Coordinates of C-alpha atoms and ligand atoms in Angstrom, one line a residue:
X56 CA 1.9 11.3 76.0
X57 CA -1.6 12.3 76.9
X58 CA -0.7 15.5 79.1
X59 CA -3.9 16.7 81.1
X60 CA -2.2 19.4 83.1
X61 CA -3.1 20.0 86.9
X62 CA -3.2 22.7 87.0
X63 CA -7.1 23.2 85.7
X64 CA -8.1 20.9 88.1
X65 CA -8.8 23.8 91.2
X66 CA -10.3 25.7 88.9
X67 CA -12.6 23.9 86.8
X68 CA -16.2 22.1 87.8
X69 CA -16.1 18.4 87.9
X70 CA -17.8 18.0 84.6
X71 CA -16.2 20.6 82.9
X72 CA -13.0 18.6 83.4
X73 CA -14.9 15.5 82.0
X74 CA -15.7 17.4 79.1
X75 CA -11.9 18.9 78.5
X76 CA -10.7 15.9 79.3
X77 CA -13.1 13.7 76.6
X78 CA -12.1 16.2 73.7
X79 CA -8.1 15.0 74.8
X80 CA -6.8 18.8 72.6
X81 CA -4.2 18.6 74.1
X82 CA -2.8 21.4 72.5
X83 CA -6.3 22.9 74.0
X84 CA -4.8 21.5 77.1
X85 CA -1.4 22.8 76.9
X86 CA -3.1 26.7 75.6
X87 CA -5.5 26.2 79.5
X88 CA -2.8 26.1 81.9
X89 CA 0.0 28.6 79.8
X90 CA -3.2 30.9 80.4
X91 CA -3.7 29.8 83.3
X92 CA 0.5 30.1 84.2
X93 CA 0.2 33.6 83.3
X94 CA -3.3 35.5 84.6
X95 CA -3.6 33.2 87.2
X96 CA -7.2 33.8 87.5
X97 CA -9.6 31.4 90.9
X98 CA -12.5 30.3 89.1
X99 CA -12.9 29.1 85.4
X100 CA -16.2 28.4 82.8
X101 CA -16.5 27.2 80.0
X102 CA -18.4 27.7 77.6
X103 CA -20.0 25.1 75.5
X104 CA -23.1 26.8 74.6
X105 CA -25.8 25.2 76.4
X106 CA -28.3 27.1 77.2
X107 CA -27.1 26.8 80.4
X108 CA -23.8 27.8 79.7
X109 CA -25.7 30.7 78.5
X110 CA -28.3 32.4 80.8
X111 CA -24.6 31.5 83.1
X112 CA -22.8 34.3 81.1
X113 CA -26.2 37.4 81.0
X114 CA -26.6 36.2 84.9
X115 CA -22.1 37.6 85.6
X116 CA -22.8 39.6 83.5
X117 CA -25.0 42.2 85.1
X118 CA -24.2 40.2 88.1
X119 CA -20.8 41.5 87.6
X120 CA -22.0 45.5 86.9
X121 CA -20.6 44.6 82.8
X122 CA -24.1 45.0 81.5
X123 CA -27.3 46.7 83.5
X124 CA -29.8 45.7 82.8
X125 CA -33.2 47.2 81.7
X126 CA -37.6 47.6 81.4
X127 CA -37.2 44.8 78.6
X128 CA -35.9 41.8 80.4
X129 CA -34.0 40.2 77.1
X130 CA -32.5 44.1 76.5
X131 CA -28.9 44.7 78.9
X132 CA -26.7 47.7 78.6
X133 CA -22.9 48.1 78.7
X134 CA -20.8 51.5 79.1
X135 CA -17.1 52.0 78.2
X136 CA -14.8 53.7 80.1
X137 CA -14.7 57.2 78.3
X138 CA -11.7 57.1 77.0
X139 CA -12.4 53.8 75.7
X140 CA -15.1 54.0 73.4
X141 CA -14.1 52.7 69.5
X142 CA -10.6 51.5 68.3
X143 CA -7.8 52.0 69.9
X144 CA -5.2 52.7 66.4
X145 CA -2.4 53.5 68.2
X146 CA -2.4 50.6 70.9
X147 CA -2.9 48.0 69.2
X148 CA -0.5 47.0 67.1
X149 CA 1.3 43.6 65.1
X150 CA 3.9 41.9 66.7
X151 CA 7.0 42.1 63.9
X152 CA 9.1 43.9 61.5
X153 CA 8.3 47.2 60.4
X154 CA 4.8 47.5 57.8
X155 CA 4.6 50.5 55.4
X156 CA 0.2 51.5 56.8
X157 CA 1.3 48.8 59.7
X158 CA 1.3 50.0 62.8
X159 CA 4.1 46.7 64.2
X160 CA 6.2 46.6 67.2
X161 CA 9.2 44.7 67.2
X162 CA 8.0 40.7 68.2
X163 CA 9.7 40.6 71.7
X164 CA 9.7 43.7 73.3
X165 CA 6.0 44.1 72.1
X166 CA 5.3 40.6 73.7
X167 CA 7.1 41.5 76.8
X168 CA 5.5 44.4 77.8
X169 CA 1.6 42.3 77.1
X170 CA 2.5 38.9 78.7
X171 CA 3.7 41.5 81.8
X172 CA 0.7 44.1 82.3
X173 CA -1.5 40.6 81.9
X174 CA 0.6 38.6 84.5
X175 CA -1.3 38.0 87.3
X176 CA -4.6 40.4 86.3
X177 CA -6.5 37.7 86.2
X178 CA -6.4 36.8 89.2
X179 CA -9.1 37.4 92.4
X180 CA -11.5 37.0 88.8
X181 CA -14.0 33.9 87.4
X182 CA -11.5 33.3 83.2
X183 CA -14.2 32.3 80.9
X184 CA -13.2 30.3 77.7
X185 CA -15.8 30.5 74.6
X186 CA -15.0 27.8 71.8
X187 CA -16.0 29.0 68.9
X188 CA -16.1 28.2 64.7
X189 CA -15.4 31.7 62.0
X190 CA -18.2 30.6 59.0
X191 CA -20.3 28.2 59.6
X192 CA -20.1 25.0 61.6
X193 CA -19.8 22.5 59.3
X194 CA -18.5 24.5 56.6
X195 CA -14.7 22.6 55.6
X196 CA -13.8 26.1 55.8
X197 CA -14.0 27.7 58.9
X198 CA -11.4 28.7 60.9
X199 CA -11.9 27.8 65.3
X200 CA -10.4 30.2 67.9
X201 CA -11.6 30.3 71.2
X202 CA -11.8 33.8 73.1
X203 CA -10.4 33.7 77.1
X204 CA -11.1 36.4 79.7
X205 CA -12.5 37.8 82.5
X206 CA -15.2 40.3 81.2
X207 CA -18.9 38.5 81.6
X208 CA -19.4 40.9 79.1
X209 CA -16.9 40.3 76.2
X210 CA -18.4 36.5 76.7
X211 CA -21.4 37.5 76.4
X212 CA -20.7 39.6 73.1
X213 CA -19.0 36.2 72.1
X214 CA -21.6 34.4 72.5
X215 CA -24.4 36.4 70.3
X216 CA -22.2 37.1 67.4
X217 CA -19.9 33.9 66.9
X218 CA -20.9 29.9 66.5
X219 CA -20.3 27.7 68.9
X220 CA -19.0 25.1 68.4
X221 CA -16.9 22.8 71.3
X222 CA -17.6 19.5 70.3
X223 CA -15.7 20.6 67.1
X224 CA -12.1 21.2 68.8
X225 CA -11.8 17.1 68.8
X226 CA -8.6 14.9 68.6
X227 CA -5.2 18.1 68.5
X228 CA -7.5 20.2 66.1
X229 CA -5.9 23.8 66.3
X230 CA -7.6 27.0 66.5
X231 CA -7.0 30.8 66.4
X232 CA -6.2 32.2 70.3
X233 CA -7.7 36.0 72.0
X234 CA -6.7 36.0 75.6
X235 CA -8.8 39.6 77.3
X236 CA -8.3 40.9 80.3
X237 CA -10.0 44.2 80.9
X238 CA -7.0 44.8 83.9
X239 CA -7.1 47.2 85.6
X240 CA -8.3 49.3 82.9
X241 CA -5.7 52.5 82.8
X242 CA -6.4 53.0 79.3
X243 CA -2.6 53.9 79.6
X244 CA -1.7 50.8 79.8
X245 CA -3.6 49.5 77.0
X246 CA -2.8 47.4 74.4
X247 CA -3.9 45.3 72.4
X248 CA -0.9 43.1 70.0
X249 CA -0.8 41.0 68.0
X250 CA 1.0 37.6 67.3
X251 CA 0.6 36.7 64.1
X252 CA 2.0 33.1 64.8
X253 CA -1.9 33.0 66.7
X254 CA -2.4 34.3 69.1
X255 CA -4.1 38.4 70.2
X256 CA -3.5 39.4 73.1
X257 CA -5.5 42.9 74.5
X258 CA -5.7 44.0 77.5
X259 CA -7.2 47.7 79.2
X260 CA -9.7 47.7 77.0
X261 CA -13.2 46.8 77.0
X262 CA -15.0 48.2 74.2
X263 CA -15.7 44.9 72.1
X264 CA -14.0 46.7 68.3
X265 CA -10.5 45.6 70.5
X266 CA -11.5 42.8 72.9
X267 CA -14.3 40.8 71.1
X268 CA -11.6 38.9 69.8
X269 CA -13.5 37.1 67.4
X270 CA -14.0 41.2 65.4
X271 CA -11.9 42.9 64.8
X272 CA -9.4 41.3 66.8
X273 CA -9.8 37.9 64.8
X274 CA -9.6 39.8 61.2
X275 CA -5.9 40.5 61.4
X276 CA -5.5 36.7 61.6
X277 CA -7.6 35.8 59.0
X278 CA -6.4 38.5 56.2
X279 CA -2.5 37.1 56.9
X280 CA -3.4 33.5 56.7
X281 CA -5.9 34.2 53.0
X282 CA -2.5 36.7 51.8
X283 CA -1.0 32.7 53.0
X284 CA -3.0 30.1 51.3
X285 CA -4.8 32.3 47.8
X286 CA -7.9 33.4 49.8
X287 CA -10.1 36.6 50.6
X288 CA -10.6 38.2 54.8
X289 CA -12.5 40.9 54.5
X290 CA -13.9 44.0 55.7
X291 CA -17.1 42.9 53.5
X292 CA -20.7 42.7 53.7
X293 CA -23.1 40.4 52.2
X294 CA -26.3 40.7 50.1
X295 CA -28.9 38.5 48.5
X296 CA -30.4 40.7 46.1
X297 CA -33.4 40.1 43.9
X298 CA -33.3 40.4 39.9
X299 CA -35.6 40.0 37.3
X300 CA -33.7 36.3 37.0
X301 CA -33.6 34.9 41.2
X302 CA -31.2 36.3 44.1
X303 CA -27.8 37.6 43.1
X304 CA -24.8 37.4 46.3
X305 CA -23.0 40.1 46.1
X306 CA -20.2 42.2 48.7
X307 CA -20.3 45.5 50.5
X308 CA -16.5 47.5 51.2
X309 CA -17.6 50.3 53.0
X310 CA -15.0 51.9 56.3
X311 CA -16.8 51.9 58.9
X312 CA -19.8 54.2 59.5
X313 CA -20.4 55.4 55.8
X314 CA -23.6 53.0 54.5
X315 CA -22.7 49.1 55.1
X316 CA -24.7 48.3 57.7
X317 CA -27.6 50.2 55.3
X318 CA -27.0 49.2 52.6
X319 CA -26.8 45.2 54.3
X320 CA -31.2 46.5 54.9
X321 CA -31.8 46.9 51.6
X322 CA -31.5 43.2 50.1
X323 CA -31.3 39.3 51.9
X324 CA -28.3 39.6 54.8
X325 CA -26.0 37.1 54.6
X326 CA -23.3 39.5 56.7
X327 CA -23.3 43.1 57.5
X328 CA -19.4 43.5 58.6
X329 CA -17.2 39.8 56.8
X330 CA -15.9 37.8 54.7
X331 CA -14.1 35.3 53.9
X332 CA -14.2 35.0 50.5
X333 CA -12.6 32.0 48.3
X334 CA -12.2 29.8 44.9
X335 CA -14.5 27.2 44.3
X336 CA -15.2 26.0 40.5
X337 CA -14.1 28.7 39.1
X338 CA -16.9 31.2 41.5
X339 CA -16.3 33.6 44.4
X340 CA -17.5 32.4 47.4
X341 CA -18.1 33.7 50.3
X342 CA -18.9 32.9 54.7
X343 CA -19.6 35.0 57.3
X344 CA -17.1 34.8 60.1
X345 CA -20.6 35.8 62.2
X346 CA -23.5 35.2 63.4
X347 CA -24.7 38.1 64.5
X348 CA -24.3 42.1 64.6
X349 CA -22.5 45.0 65.7
X350 CA -23.3 47.6 64.8
X351 CA -23.7 51.1 65.3
X352 CA -26.8 52.8 66.4
X353 CA -26.1 56.6 65.6
X354 CA -28.9 56.9 63.7
X355 CA -30.5 54.3 62.7
X356 CA -34.1 55.4 62.7
X357 CA -37.4 54.1 62.6
X358 CA -38.7 55.8 58.7
X359 CA -34.6 54.7 57.8
X360 CA -33.9 51.4 59.3
X361 CA -36.7 49.7 59.7
X362 CA -35.0 46.1 60.0
X363 CA -32.8 47.9 62.8
X364 CA -35.8 49.4 64.2
X365 CA -38.0 46.0 64.7
X366 CA -35.1 44.7 65.9
X367 CA -34.5 46.8 68.6
X368 CA -37.6 47.1 69.8
X369 CA -37.8 43.5 69.9
X370 CA -38.7 41.6 72.2
X371 CA -35.1 39.3 70.6
X372 CA -31.8 39.8 73.3
X373 CA -30.2 43.1 73.3
X374 CA -26.7 44.6 74.0
X375 CA -26.3 48.3 74.2
X376 CA -23.7 50.2 74.7
X377 CA -22.4 53.9 75.7
X378 CA -26.0 55.1 74.5
X379 CA -28.3 57.2 77.0
X380 CA -30.4 55.5 79.7
X381 CA -32.5 57.1 80.1
X382 CA -34.4 56.4 84.5
X383 CA -37.5 54.5 83.0
X384 CA -34.9 51.6 82.7
X385 CA -34.9 52.3 78.3
X386 CA -32.5 54.2 76.2
X387 CA -31.9 56.5 73.7
X388 CA -29.4 57.7 71.2
X389 CA -29.3 60.6 69.0
X390 CA -30.1 60.8 65.3
X391 CA -32.5 57.9 66.4
X392 CA -35.8 60.9 65.2
X393 CA -37.1 60.7 69.6
X394 CA -36.9 64.1 72.2
X395 CA -33.6 64.4 73.9
X396 CA -34.2 63.3 77.1
X397 CA -33.3 65.9 79.9
X398 CA -31.1 63.5 81.5
X399 CA -30.1 59.8 82.5
X400 CA -26.8 57.6 82.7
X401 CA -24.0 57.4 79.8
X402 CA -20.7 56.4 78.8
X403 CA -19.9 60.1 81.5
X404 CA -21.5 58.6 84.0
X405 CA -24.2 61.1 85.3
X406 CA -24.9 63.4 82.0
X407 CA -27.9 65.9 82.0
X408 CA -28.7 68.4 78.8
X409 CA -25.9 71.3 77.9
X410 CA -22.8 68.7 79.9
X411 CA -20.0 69.5 79.3
X412 CA -17.0 67.5 79.1
X413 CA -13.2 68.7 80.4
X414 CA -12.7 70.5 78.3
X415 CA -15.4 72.7 77.5
X416 CA -17.1 70.9 75.3
X417 CA -20.6 69.2 74.8
X418 CA -20.9 65.8 75.8
X419 CA -23.7 64.1 73.4
X420 CA -26.1 62.4 75.5
X421 CA -25.7 59.3 73.4
X422 CA -21.6 58.6 71.5
X423 CA -20.5 58.9 67.4
X424 CA -20.0 55.1 67.9
X425 CA -22.3 53.6 70.4
X426 CA -23.6 49.7 69.5
X427 CA -26.0 47.7 69.8
X428 CA -25.1 43.7 69.5
X429 CA -27.6 41.6 68.9
X430 CA -28.0 38.2 67.2
X431 CA -28.1 37.2 63.1
X432 CA -31.8 35.7 63.7
X433 CA -33.2 38.6 64.9
X434 CA -33.6 39.9 61.0
X435 CA -36.1 39.1 58.7
X436 CA -34.3 40.2 55.9
X437 CA -32.2 36.7 56.9
X438 CA -30.8 35.1 54.1
X439 CA -32.0 31.5 54.4
X440 CA -28.9 30.4 52.9
X441 CA -26.4 32.5 55.4
X442 CA -25.4 29.8 57.3
X443 CA -24.7 27.6 54.0
X444 CA -21.7 25.7 54.3
X445 CA -20.9 25.5 50.6
X446 CA -21.7 29.9 50.6
X447 CA -22.9 31.3 47.9
X448 CA -21.7 32.7 44.8
X449 CA -20.8 36.1 44.4
X450 CA -21.4 38.2 42.0
X451 CA -20.8 41.6 42.4
X452 CA -19.1 43.9 44.4
X453 CA -18.6 47.0 45.9
X454 CA -16.2 49.4 46.7
X455 CA -17.8 52.1 48.8
X456 CA -16.2 55.4 50.9
X457 CA -17.2 58.8 52.1
X458 CA -16.3 61.3 50.4
X459 CA -18.0 64.8 49.6
X460 CA -16.4 65.9 46.7
X461 CA -15.7 63.7 44.0
X462 CA -16.7 60.1 43.8
X463 CA -19.9 59.8 41.7
X464 CA -22.7 57.6 43.2
X465 CA -21.9 54.9 40.6
X466 CA -19.7 53.2 38.5
X467 CA -18.4 49.9 37.8
X468 CA -16.0 49.0 36.4
X469 CA -14.1 47.4 33.1
X470 CA -12.5 44.1 34.8
X471 CA -11.2 42.9 37.6
X472 CA -8.3 44.6 37.8
X473 CA -9.6 47.3 36.9
X474 CA -11.9 47.7 39.9
X475 CA -9.5 46.3 42.5
X476 CA -6.4 48.8 41.9
X477 CA -8.8 51.8 40.5
X478 CA -11.7 51.4 42.8
X479 CA -11.1 48.1 45.8
X480 CA -7.1 49.4 46.2
X481 CA -7.5 53.7 45.5
X482 CA -9.9 54.0 48.7
X483 CA -10.1 57.3 50.2
X484 CA -12.9 58.5 52.9
X485 CA -13.9 60.5 55.5
X486 CA -13.0 58.9 59.1
X487 CA -15.6 57.3 61.0
X488 CA -16.1 57.6 64.6
X489 CA -16.1 53.8 65.2
X490 CA -11.9 54.8 65.7
X491 CA -9.9 57.4 68.5
X492 CA -9.6 60.8 67.0
X493 CA -10.8 63.8 65.0
X494 CA -12.8 62.0 61.9
X495 CA -13.9 63.7 58.6
X496 CA -10.6 63.9 57.9
X497 CA -10.3 61.9 54.6
X498 CA -7.7 59.2 54.7
X499 CA -6.7 56.7 52.4
X500 CA -8.1 53.4 53.5
X501 CA -8.1 50.6 50.6
X502 CA -10.7 48.0 50.2
X503 CA -11.9 49.4 54.7
X504 CA -9.3 47.5 56.2
X505 CA -6.0 50.3 56.5
X506 CA -7.0 49.1 59.9
X507 CA -6.9 45.5 60.0
X508 CA -4.1 44.2 57.4
X509 CA -2.0 42.5 58.8
X510 CA 1.1 42.2 55.9
X511 CA 2.3 44.2 53.7
X512 CA 0.0 45.6 50.7
X513 CA 1.9 45.1 48.0
X514 CA 1.2 41.1 49.3
X515 CA -2.6 42.1 49.5
X516 CA -3.3 43.8 46.4
X517 CA -1.1 40.9 44.3
X518 CA -2.9 38.1 46.2
X519 CA -6.6 39.4 44.8
X520 CA -5.4 40.3 41.2
X521 CA -4.2 37.0 41.0
X522 CA -7.5 35.9 42.9
X523 CA -9.2 36.7 39.9
X524 CA -6.8 35.1 37.9
X525 CA -7.8 32.3 38.9
X526 CA -11.8 32.9 38.5
X527 CA -13.5 32.0 35.3
X528 CA -16.8 33.9 36.9
X529 CA -15.6 37.2 37.3
X530 CA -17.8 39.2 40.5
X531 CA -18.7 42.1 38.7
X532 CA -16.9 45.9 40.7
X533 CA -18.5 49.1 41.2
X534 CA -17.7 51.4 43.5
X535 CA -20.1 53.4 45.3
X536 CA -20.6 57.4 46.8
X537 CA -23.7 57.8 48.5
X538 CA -22.3 61.6 50.3
X539 CA -20.9 63.5 47.5
X540 CA -22.1 67.5 47.6
X541 CA -21.9 69.9 45.2
X542 CA -22.4 73.8 46.2
X543 CA -25.4 73.4 47.5
X544 CA -25.6 70.1 49.9
X545 CA -26.7 66.3 49.6
X546 CA -26.9 65.5 45.4
X547 CA -29.2 62.4 46.6
X548 CA -31.2 61.3 49.6
X549 CA -31.0 58.4 52.0
X550 CA -32.7 56.1 49.8
X551 CA -31.3 57.0 46.8
X552 CA -28.5 53.6 47.2
X553 CA -31.3 51.7 46.3
X554 CA -31.7 52.4 43.1
X555 CA -28.1 51.9 42.5
X556 CA -28.4 48.6 44.3
X557 CA -31.0 48.2 41.8
X558 CA -28.8 48.6 39.1
X559 CA -25.8 46.5 39.6
X560 CA -28.7 44.1 39.9
X561 CA -29.5 44.4 36.0
X562 CA -26.0 44.8 34.8
X563 CA -25.1 41.8 36.0
X564 CA -28.7 40.7 34.4
X565 CA -26.8 41.6 31.2
X566 CA -30.5 43.9 31.3
X567 CA -29.5 47.3 31.2
X568 CA -26.3 48.7 28.9
X569 CA -23.7 51.0 30.1
X570 CA -21.8 54.8 28.8
X571 CA -18.3 54.4 28.6
X572 CA -16.5 56.4 30.6
X573 CA -12.7 57.2 31.7
X574 CA -13.7 56.3 35.3
X575 CA -15.7 53.1 34.2
X576 CA -18.6 52.1 33.3
X577 CA -21.6 54.9 34.2
X578 CA -25.8 54.4 34.2
X579 CA -27.5 55.8 31.8
X580 CA -30.3 58.2 32.3
X581 CA -33.3 56.2 30.4
X582 CA -32.2 53.3 32.6
X583 CA -31.5 55.6 36.1
X584 CA -35.7 57.6 35.5
X585 CA -37.0 54.2 34.6
X586 CA -35.7 52.4 37.8
X587 CA -36.0 54.9 40.4
X588 CA -40.1 55.5 39.3
X589 CA -40.6 51.3 40.0
X590 CA -38.2 51.9 43.2
X591 CA -38.6 54.8 45.4
X592 CA -41.9 55.9 43.1
X593 CA -39.9 59.1 42.1
X594 CA -39.4 61.6 39.3
X595 CA -35.9 61.2 38.1
X596 CA -34.9 64.3 36.1
X597 CA -32.0 65.7 33.7
X598 CA -30.5 68.1 36.0
X599 CA -30.1 65.7 38.9
X600 CA -29.1 62.6 36.7
X601 CA -26.0 65.6 35.2
X602 CA -25.6 66.3 38.1
X603 CA -24.6 63.3 39.6
X604 CA -22.9 62.1 37.1
X605 CA -21.1 64.5 36.1
X606 CA -17.5 63.4 36.0
X607 CA -14.7 66.0 38.5
X608 CA -11.7 64.7 36.6
X609 CA -9.5 67.1 37.9
X610 CA -10.7 65.2 41.1
X611 CA -10.4 61.4 40.1
X612 CA -6.8 62.8 38.9
X613 CA -5.7 63.9 41.9
X614 CA -7.1 61.9 43.9
X615 CA -5.6 58.3 41.8
X616 CA -2.2 60.1 42.2
X617 CA -2.0 60.3 45.5
X618 CA -3.2 57.3 45.3
X619 CA -0.4 56.8 43.0
X620 CA 3.0 58.0 45.0
X621 CA 1.3 55.4 48.1
X622 CA 1.6 52.8 46.2
X623 CA 4.7 53.7 44.3
X624 CA 6.4 53.6 48.1
X625 CA 5.4 50.8 48.7
X626 CA 8.6 48.7 48.3
X627 CA 6.9 45.5 46.6
X628 CA 4.0 46.3 45.1
X629 CA 3.3 44.8 41.6
X630 CA 4.2 46.0 38.9
X631 CA 0.3 45.4 37.1
X632 CA -1.0 48.4 40.4
X633 CA 1.8 51.1 38.8
X634 CA 0.4 50.2 35.6
X635 CA -3.4 50.3 35.8
X636 CA -2.8 53.8 37.8
X637 CA -0.9 55.4 34.9
X638 CA -3.1 54.2 32.2
X639 CA -6.0 55.2 34.6
X640 CA -4.3 58.4 35.2
X641 CA -3.5 58.8 30.7
X642 CA -6.9 58.3 30.5
X643 CA -9.0 60.6 32.6
X644 CA -6.0 63.6 31.3
X645 CA -7.0 62.4 27.4
X646 CA -11.0 63.0 28.4
X647 CA -9.5 67.1 30.4
X648 CA -8.1 67.7 26.6
X649 CA -11.0 67.0 25.0
X650 CA -13.7 68.7 28.3
X651 CA -11.3 70.5 31.3
X652 CA -11.7 69.8 34.8
X653 CA -15.4 68.4 34.8
X654 CA -17.6 65.6 31.5
X655 CA -21.5 66.2 31.4
X656 CA -22.0 62.5 30.7
X657 CA -24.0 63.6 28.3
X658 CA -20.8 65.1 26.8
X659 CA -20.2 60.9 27.1
Ligands
OXD200 C1 -16.6 47.9 63.1 C2 -15.7 48.5 62.3 O1 -17.4 47.6 64.5 O2 -15.2 48.0 61.6 O3 -17.2 46.5 62.2 O4 -15.6 49.3 63.4
MN201 MN1 -16.8 46.4 60.5

């Protein structure tokens, strides 16, 4: 028996109603009628993804004042509440039993609370319903998702960041569900509640990392699904690197704000933030669940980020968020290399140079976590295969951190398990501005995913180790750190990462040997010297090499002891994890007995 709820009739246009009717998706209809009962919107707009829909949403975002027009007609600016400028860790929780390192709330209690805040939240408001696919629409691995929101800015962002897939909802298809309301913007009542059965509720927030369901909220659901089904749903960019023998795809996992977006611009862009990785015929294949970029804008300048700069200055559609709006209708952000204006409007309201907040701290012109939202199609380095339903074959994986004191710039793991555990699972990185709170504190952040794990780390790593066992072509695993310092300051220039990527490609193509060290395989001086010259046209001295690749054995040892302690205290950590860490520590200690606290690469 078909149920076509009456509730839908009064609130939808007749053409939207008949389209919904034609889908004959009872799960969808009953979901929508439940949301109507809960949020009580005045009207509903279905976003199928037609030109008309796209234009309508953009217009509504301006009419509601959620976005303001800029002098370039295709650009807009959006501001989030001053206390809602980043991901709200404390207000985001998985509904369910306690899991170490994961913010959880008992299911009944957490759900009751968020539902009570959402009750009637859309009264007098328009509700948008968007239909999307995570991953290429024609891929058999794509995941369908629905966003319901009363924010035109949120649905506008979804339209730019994800693939429309209305027709795919035909029949009783399953889908992930995201329910968002701007609410009353009362930060004390901000809640992001994640029900791993497939629904996320978000209210009293607009910052996209908390409100745009398909991005970081979906990641919690797909990660859980991946662990249950034996694949990987990761916080990783996907990049194609051109070698002498063709294009090789790698993934890159970096905590936000430590070089991921920038790294993805150095090759062919497939994804800048997220990856689904599955085993197919013994290969690791990857897809980008997204179709756009929600990137940090702070520090983006013409010299270091020419491709992003070009996109932000093109006629293509851009939503800027939390940057400074100037009186001429253009925008400014810190680190752009342009002169700081005297005044403007920013996330704190009216802004002038020297403005202090109520704690007596200078208010920056643009927020350190200010962002841009653009479509992938705007990037001239977009890989032609970014939408390939078969995905791309992954031959390398980078785990990168922002570490001022210990990790060398680049190293290769001995094998999958060594890389997964000592590089991925052992990541510690300086805290990012993408999260509310203090930045620059060192934080344990395995696979740059700690904020997004929705299962216990033990199960998560067990799945990773099992995944490796299914592969007959294991990707090589690398650790990277662009931020190493000594007493004189940073040891590498911003552009040096091009050389590390070149080394990775040459390792994949089997062109270069490496030097065995206790923590992995490291580059040989001669190879780097050749690459600095061919890639950057720069000399590379033996002193440069020695300062960058001296292995700070004691630093590494202390780090692995900290990591071992963490995993030893997690009940379901696979035994193999501790075994690998113990062996790693023992190997370092062996070198320490021979060389002391540091070993120069010339001694290896
Ligand atoms: C992001 C993040 O927005 O990781 O990508 O914070
Ligand atoms: Mn991210």
